[in-house]
């Protein structure tokens, strides 16, 4: 079971104190995007979506790192019995279920690398995994933005990787799937997206 909204917000606040950075506000916008989209999907819980969005980068509590934040977040959540949140701490970075599609540095031990490789290949994703993958690409630390703006922001920071275009395509597919479900443009569910996209 995941924590409730208050516990998740508190966990994020403490994690932010331990490693302050724009990642915390990014996480808050991801959570709001997850909630707003889930509200328009009959089979999803808006509060659960919000909590899972809020916790997806919680591994950053451990300090500045690259993909290590995925496993740090996984362990943080497993220790608290938050199993789905733990899965999403890893799955949000792998819309394609192959460790080789990582765009960041795998700054983890050999054992952790092997664990993650296996975990990513074998995890069974549901719409909460896909929703966080999508919303991660809709939120800058300053608010919501169009996917294409976030794609460029991430690519400037991480560099071009051989999987970059396939990751973009997969994220656009997930957007189309959610738009079929919500029956509207997801951007109509993200207040301030126009203004923030042009900032
Ligand atoms: Fe994120």
Tab-separated table of N, CA, C and O and ligand atoms in Angstrom, residues 23 26-27 30 53 56-58 60 69-70 92-93 132-133 135-137 139 150 158, ligand 1:
chain	number	residue	atom	x	y	z
A	23	UNK	N	14.332	19.383	-8.120
A	23	UNK	CA	13.644	18.104	-8.280
A	23	UNK	C	12.378	18.021	-7.429
A	23	UNK	O	11.404	17.344	-7.820
A	26	UNK	N	9.592	19.939	-9.154
A	26	UNK	CA	9.255	19.099	-10.318
A	26	UNK	C	8.330	17.963	-9.875
A	26	UNK	O	7.294	17.706	-10.502
A	27	UNK	N	8.679	17.307	-8.755
A	27	UNK	CA	7.872	16.177	-8.255
A	27	UNK	C	6.454	16.622	-7.914
A	27	UNK	O	5.486	15.898	-8.166
A	30	UNK	N	4.583	16.988	-11.116
A	30	UNK	CA	4.285	15.651	-11.651
A	30	UNK	C	3.055	15.089	-10.928
A	30	UNK	O	2.126	14.555	-11.551
A	53	UNK	N	2.988	10.001	-8.099
A	53	UNK	CA	3.736	11.061	-8.790
A	53	UNK	C	4.666	11.795	-7.842
A	53	UNK	O	5.828	12.069	-8.158
A	56	UNK	N	7.926	9.686	-7.053
A	56	UNK	CA	8.700	8.986	-8.089
A	56	UNK	C	10.199	9.293	-8.033
A	56	UNK	O	11.015	8.438	-8.376
A	57	UNK	N	10.569	10.498	-7.593
A	57	UNK	CA	11.991	10.873	-7.516
A	57	UNK	C	12.483	10.945	-6.065
A	57	UNK	O	13.515	11.582	-5.806
A	58	UNK	N	11.785	10.313	-5.141
A	58	UNK	CA	12.091	10.445	-3.703
A	58	UNK	C	13.529	9.977	-3.393
A	58	UNK	O	14.138	10.425	-2.413
A	60	UNK	N	16.070	10.924	-4.556
A	60	UNK	CA	17.003	12.052	-4.578
A	60	UNK	C	17.309	12.557	-3.172
A	60	UNK	O	18.216	13.376	-2.994
A	69	UNK	N	19.494	7.439	-8.127
A	69	UNK	CA	18.279	7.881	-7.433
A	69	UNK	C	17.122	6.912	-7.626
A	69	UNK	O	16.215	6.863	-6.800
A	70	UNK	N	17.179	6.128	-8.702
A	70	UNK	CA	16.085	5.175	-8.949
A	70	UNK	C	16.108	4.070	-7.894
A	70	UNK	O	15.077	3.754	-7.287
A	92	UNK	N	9.681	4.702	-13.758
A	92	UNK	CA	9.407	5.975	-14.415
A	92	UNK	C	10.501	6.340	-15.428
A	92	UNK	O	10.259	7.119	-16.346
A	93	UNK	N	11.678	5.789	-15.249
A	93	UNK	CA	12.784	6.112	-16.168
A	93	UNK	C	12.853	5.155	-17.358
A	93	UNK	O	13.692	5.327	-18.242
A	132	UNK	N	2.888	8.050	-14.619
A	132	UNK	CA	4.043	8.770	-14.065
A	132	UNK	C	5.105	8.979	-15.151
A	132	UNK	O	5.718	10.049	-15.231
A	133	UNK	N	5.296	7.989	-16.027
A	133	UNK	CA	6.240	8.173	-17.146
A	133	UNK	C	5.828	9.388	-17.977
A	133	UNK	O	6.663	10.211	-18.360
A	135	UNK	N	3.745	11.951	-17.035
A	135	UNK	CA	3.720	13.225	-16.301
A	135	UNK	C	5.121	13.708	-15.956
A	135	UNK	O	5.349	14.913	-15.824
A	136	UNK	N	6.079	12.787	-15.835
A	136	UNK	CA	7.474	13.168	-15.619
A	136	UNK	C	7.952	14.056	-16.771
A	136	UNK	O	8.800	14.932	-16.582
A	137	UNK	N	7.369	13.807	-17.955
A	137	UNK	CA	7.771	14.568	-19.148
A	137	UNK	C	6.873	15.786	-19.381
A	137	UNK	O	6.986	16.454	-20.411
A	139	UNK	N	6.361	18.062	-16.705
A	139	UNK	CA	6.552	18.967	-15.575
A	139	UNK	C	7.994	19.424	-15.440
A	139	UNK	O	8.908	18.629	-15.200
A	150	UNK	N	9.980	19.691	-22.610
A	150	UNK	CA	10.666	18.863	-21.619
A	150	UNK	C	11.673	17.908	-22.302
A	150	UNK	O	12.764	17.689	-21.786
A	158	UNK	N	21.126	15.867	-20.430
A	158	UNK	CA	21.657	14.497	-20.421
A	158	UNK	C	22.412	14.120	-21.685
A	158	UNK	O	23.086	13.101	-21.712
B	1	LIG	FE1	10.935	13.105	-12.397
